[in-house]
Short mmCIF file of C-alpha atoms in Angstrom, two decimals:
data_model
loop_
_atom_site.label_atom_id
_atom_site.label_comp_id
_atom_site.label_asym_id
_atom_site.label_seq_id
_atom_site.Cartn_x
_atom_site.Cartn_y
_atom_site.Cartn_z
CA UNK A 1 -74.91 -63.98 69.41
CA UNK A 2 -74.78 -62.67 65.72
CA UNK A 3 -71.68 -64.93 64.82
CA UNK A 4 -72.09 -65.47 60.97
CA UNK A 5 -73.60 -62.22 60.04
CA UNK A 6 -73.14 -60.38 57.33
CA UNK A 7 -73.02 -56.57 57.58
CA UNK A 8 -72.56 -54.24 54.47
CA UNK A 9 -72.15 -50.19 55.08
CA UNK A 10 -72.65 -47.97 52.17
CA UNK A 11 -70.83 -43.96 53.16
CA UNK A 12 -72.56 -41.39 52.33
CA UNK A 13 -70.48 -39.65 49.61
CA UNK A 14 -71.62 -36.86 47.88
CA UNK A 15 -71.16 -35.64 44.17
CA UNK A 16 -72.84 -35.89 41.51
CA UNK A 17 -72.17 -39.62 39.38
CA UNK A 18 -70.29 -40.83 42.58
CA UNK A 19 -70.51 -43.97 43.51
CA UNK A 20 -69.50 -44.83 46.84
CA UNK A 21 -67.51 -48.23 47.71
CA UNK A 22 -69.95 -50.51 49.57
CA UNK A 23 -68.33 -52.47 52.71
CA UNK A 24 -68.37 -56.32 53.56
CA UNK A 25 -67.86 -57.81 56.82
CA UNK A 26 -68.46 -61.11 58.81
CA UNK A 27 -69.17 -61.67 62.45
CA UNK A 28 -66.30 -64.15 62.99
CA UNK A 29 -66.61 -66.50 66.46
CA UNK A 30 -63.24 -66.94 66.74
CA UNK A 31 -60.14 -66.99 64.09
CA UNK A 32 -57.30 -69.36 66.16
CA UNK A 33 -57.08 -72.50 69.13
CA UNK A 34 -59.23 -71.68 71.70
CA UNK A 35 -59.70 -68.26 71.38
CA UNK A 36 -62.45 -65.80 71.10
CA UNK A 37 -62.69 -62.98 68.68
CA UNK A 38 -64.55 -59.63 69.53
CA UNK A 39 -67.64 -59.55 67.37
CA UNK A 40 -67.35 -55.87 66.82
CA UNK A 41 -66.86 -54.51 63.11
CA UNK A 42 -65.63 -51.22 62.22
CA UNK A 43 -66.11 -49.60 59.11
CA UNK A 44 -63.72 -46.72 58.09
CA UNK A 45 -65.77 -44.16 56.14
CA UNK A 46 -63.26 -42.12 55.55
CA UNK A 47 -64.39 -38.38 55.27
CA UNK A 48 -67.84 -39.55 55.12
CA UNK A 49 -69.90 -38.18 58.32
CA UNK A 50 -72.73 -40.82 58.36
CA UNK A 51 -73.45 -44.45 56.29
CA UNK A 52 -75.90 -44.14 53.58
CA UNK A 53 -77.24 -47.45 54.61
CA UNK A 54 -76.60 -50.51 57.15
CA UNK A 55 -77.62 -53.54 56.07
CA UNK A 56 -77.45 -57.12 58.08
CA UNK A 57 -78.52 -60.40 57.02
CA UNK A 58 -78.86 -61.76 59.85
CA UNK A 59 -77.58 -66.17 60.42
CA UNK A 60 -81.79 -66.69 61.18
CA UNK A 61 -81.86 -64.99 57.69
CA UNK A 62 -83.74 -62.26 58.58
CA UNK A 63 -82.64 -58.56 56.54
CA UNK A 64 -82.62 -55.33 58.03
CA UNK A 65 -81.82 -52.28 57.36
CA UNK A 66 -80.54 -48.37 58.76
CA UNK A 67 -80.32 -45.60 57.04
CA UNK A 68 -78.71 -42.02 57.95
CA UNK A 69 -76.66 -43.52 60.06
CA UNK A 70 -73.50 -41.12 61.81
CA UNK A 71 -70.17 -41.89 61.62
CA UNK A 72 -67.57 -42.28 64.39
CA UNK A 73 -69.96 -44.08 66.95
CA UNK A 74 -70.42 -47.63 68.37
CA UNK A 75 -74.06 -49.17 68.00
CA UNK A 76 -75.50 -51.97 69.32
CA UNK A 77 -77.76 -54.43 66.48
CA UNK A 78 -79.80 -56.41 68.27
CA UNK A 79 -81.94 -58.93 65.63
CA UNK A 80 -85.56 -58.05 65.13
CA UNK A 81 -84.63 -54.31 66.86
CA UNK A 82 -85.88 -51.50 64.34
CA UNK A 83 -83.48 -49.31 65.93
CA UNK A 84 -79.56 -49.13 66.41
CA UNK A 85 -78.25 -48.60 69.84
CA UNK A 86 -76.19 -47.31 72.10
CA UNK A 87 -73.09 -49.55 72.33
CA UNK A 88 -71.96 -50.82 75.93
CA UNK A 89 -69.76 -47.68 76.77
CA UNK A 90 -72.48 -45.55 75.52
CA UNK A 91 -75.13 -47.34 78.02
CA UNK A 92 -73.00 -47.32 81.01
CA UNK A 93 -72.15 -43.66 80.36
CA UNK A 94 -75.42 -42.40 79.62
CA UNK A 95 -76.61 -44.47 82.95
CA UNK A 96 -74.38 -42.03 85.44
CA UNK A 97 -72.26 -43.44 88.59
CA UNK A 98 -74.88 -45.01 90.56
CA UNK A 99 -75.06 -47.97 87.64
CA UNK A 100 -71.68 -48.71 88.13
CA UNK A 101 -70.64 -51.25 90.75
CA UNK A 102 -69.20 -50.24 93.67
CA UNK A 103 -65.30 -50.73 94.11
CA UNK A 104 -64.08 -53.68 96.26
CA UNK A 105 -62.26 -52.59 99.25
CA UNK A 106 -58.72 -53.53 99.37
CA UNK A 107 -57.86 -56.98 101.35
CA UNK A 108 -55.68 -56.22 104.79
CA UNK A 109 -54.94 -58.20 107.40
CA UNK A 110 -53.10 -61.54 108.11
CA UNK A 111 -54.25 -64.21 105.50
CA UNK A 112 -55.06 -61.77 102.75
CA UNK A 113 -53.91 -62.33 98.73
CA UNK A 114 -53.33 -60.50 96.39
#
């Protein structure tokens, strides 16, 4: 479930002798009393249109890495995947109406809740 990774985003910046900030963040479970956290990171990269390079070290300890990749999208890591991918909006999008469940029809009658 990816809690405890590390994930470090270089932005693409160019000019010459520039060095571009590199990014931390941590896959966090949950930060309070019984609750959850989302375990999606974003990563501002300012005027940057893509990450130089994605890099996750992954709780297992396995390393991987993306390069080229554009900005202002979701993605999906899976561990062991050597691609990034689509995030869950993306998927359900890209997969059209019939994917989608159908909507329940409203309760009516004597004995219904709502």
């Amino acid at each position: 479930d990816a809690v405890g990774a590390k994930v470090r985003v270089t932005p693409a910046v160019g000019g010459p002798g520039r060095r571009p900030p590199r990014m931390l963040r941590f896959v966090d479970g949950g930060n309070g009393f019984a609750a959850q956290s989302t375990k999606r990171l974003h990563f501002g990269l300012g005027a940057a249109t893509a990450a130089e390079v994605v890099e996750v070290e992954w709780p297992s300890g396995l390393r991987q890495s993306f390069t080229g990749v554009a900005a202002d999208r979701i993605y999906r890591l899976v561990e062991g995947q050597p691609a990034l991918g689509p995030g869950r909006a993306a998927q359900r999008a890209a997969a059209g109406p019939a994917a989608r469940p159908a909507a329940r029809p409203a309760a009516t009658g004597e004995g219904s809740h709502r």
